[in-house]
Amino acid sequence: MTTTTPPPTQAPDPSEPARRGLAARVSLGRVFTPVPSEFLLIASTALLLTGFGLVMVLSATSALGGAQNPFEHVLKQGVFAVLGIPLMFVASRLPVTFWRRMAWPVLIGATAFQLLVFTPLGIESYGNRNWISIAGLQFQPAEFLKLALALWMGAVLYRKRALLRSWGHVFIPIVPVGGAVIATVLAGRDLGTAMVLFLVVLAALFFSGVRLRMFILPALLAAVAVAALALSSENRRARIFSFLNPDTVDCYYDTCYQSLHGVWGLASGGIFGLGLGNSREKYDWLPAAANDYIFAIVGEELGLIGCAVVLALFALFAVGAFHIVRKTHDPFIRVVAGAITIWIVGQALINIGVVLRVFPVLGVPLPFMSQGGTSLLSVLLACGVLLSFARTLPVRPR
């Protein structure tokens, strides 16, 4: 009878637990990899502005929610914040090559989304057709065009970076494609958003290193187009003339009503404000208290100090974003980061200028803070792109 000797049992490797522990430490190290100071500055200011905005939306709409549900409006805004903040950090983990490859698909998708405003889903409000309603939820597709256009401009100018001294290479395809995208917004008579989109195009061209003399003709054409579009609409023409009219008594019950109450709200706040939640203008005196004129509510309730805090947060955001533009060696990152920064900071200054009656009423929201889920979601996604770019910067040793 033949017996089979079982093979000797292999002794456990005493170093195996150490290897597993090392692998765990390496994995945790990747998660907690130090990030540049620009990353922390942009992320922290975005979160603070979003939280500040939710508080002010709650305060501005507390008189509109009714006794049954005074939190109705802020809860809707909070849903988009809960979606947007995780998406911002997910976007921050995506590589730069992903954003470069997705530029064309994102622009095509955002433009197709914008075209839905001309279908039965579209909604017209205050003379503009720039909203759609899906399953009871309203969206403003043009807000996503701002990020899509910034990414697309960066990808095109990156590919043509050695040919930007030629007018023909700058003209094609930027002018026809960019013009067609902006035209979809102008077709809905949303001049304010169209101006912001044109600002994104100009910022991308500037940060790409295009010669300044090439800006003269587009700037002149844009000025003529804006003047023609502004004067062709009776509503816009009335707003501009009321802005230029020094005697506001005649138009108090018409085109000056909202802008005057916005200024009065700021003035009544003084230095320290009336206190959070104590606004008087939000009680049906200021129609867009939670939207385009939320900065007036900030000034009324929190005073000059509250306004200064908002301006300081936007200034810190701009510092972090412009540091990315200055430090990077990648032309794509420079163009897209510059365009996004000019979009967000420039739109904030336009909104605040409208509240202060420095500009006529243009209907653009205050980024991060105005009520509007689509605007908040698009701005947080744009911050995620900036954070993705910030990860490419070298980390200063501590």
Short mmCIF file of N, CA, C and O in Angstrom, two decimals, residues 157 161 164 203-210 215 331 334-335:
data_model
loop_
_atom_site.label_atom_id
_atom_site.label_comp_id
_atom_site.label_asym_id
_atom_site.label_seq_id
_atom_site.Cartn_x
_atom_site.Cartn_y
_atom_site.Cartn_z
N LEU A 157 -8.03 77.08 -27.60
CA LEU A 157 -6.86 77.93 -27.57
C LEU A 157 -5.61 77.15 -27.19
O LEU A 157 -4.50 77.51 -27.60
N ARG A 161 -2.28 77.10 -29.57
CA ARG A 161 -1.43 78.02 -28.81
C ARG A 161 -0.25 78.55 -29.61
O ARG A 161 0.25 79.65 -29.32
N LEU A 164 -1.66 81.67 -32.40
CA LEU A 164 -2.53 82.73 -31.94
C LEU A 164 -2.10 84.12 -32.42
O LEU A 164 -2.79 85.11 -32.14
N ALA A 203 -12.18 87.04 -21.62
CA ALA A 203 -11.20 86.64 -20.60
C ALA A 203 -10.33 85.50 -21.10
O ALA A 203 -9.11 85.49 -20.88
N ALA A 204 -10.94 84.51 -21.76
CA ALA A 204 -10.17 83.39 -22.29
C ALA A 204 -9.16 83.86 -23.32
O ALA A 204 -8.00 83.41 -23.33
N LEU A 205 -9.55 84.77 -24.20
CA LEU A 205 -8.63 85.30 -25.21
C LEU A 205 -7.50 86.07 -24.54
O LEU A 205 -6.33 85.97 -24.95
N PHE A 206 -7.82 86.83 -23.51
CA PHE A 206 -6.79 87.62 -22.82
C PHE A 206 -5.75 86.71 -22.17
O PHE A 206 -4.53 86.93 -22.32
N PHE A 207 -6.20 85.71 -21.43
CA PHE A 207 -5.26 84.84 -20.72
C PHE A 207 -4.54 83.86 -21.64
O PHE A 207 -3.56 83.24 -21.23
N SER A 208 -5.00 83.73 -22.88
CA SER A 208 -4.28 82.89 -23.84
C SER A 208 -3.08 83.60 -24.44
O SER A 208 -2.25 82.96 -25.08
N GLY A 209 -3.00 84.92 -24.25
CA GLY A 209 -1.88 85.67 -24.79
C GLY A 209 -2.13 86.27 -26.16
O GLY A 209 -1.19 86.70 -26.82
N VAL A 210 -3.40 86.31 -26.60
CA VAL A 210 -3.72 86.93 -27.87
C VAL A 210 -3.37 88.42 -27.81
O VAL A 210 -3.55 89.07 -26.78
N PHE A 215 -8.48 92.60 -29.89
CA PHE A 215 -9.69 92.79 -29.10
C PHE A 215 -10.50 93.99 -29.58
O PHE A 215 -11.67 94.13 -29.22
N PRO A 331 -0.99 76.02 -20.54
CA PRO A 331 -1.84 77.06 -21.15
C PRO A 331 -3.33 76.77 -20.98
O PRO A 331 -4.12 77.71 -20.82
N ARG A 334 -4.35 77.86 -17.54
CA ARG A 334 -4.33 79.33 -17.43
C ARG A 334 -5.58 79.94 -18.05
O ARG A 334 -6.20 80.83 -17.47
N VAL A 335 -5.95 79.48 -19.23
CA VAL A 335 -7.09 80.06 -19.94
C VAL A 335 -8.39 79.76 -19.21
O VAL A 335 -9.22 80.66 -18.96
#
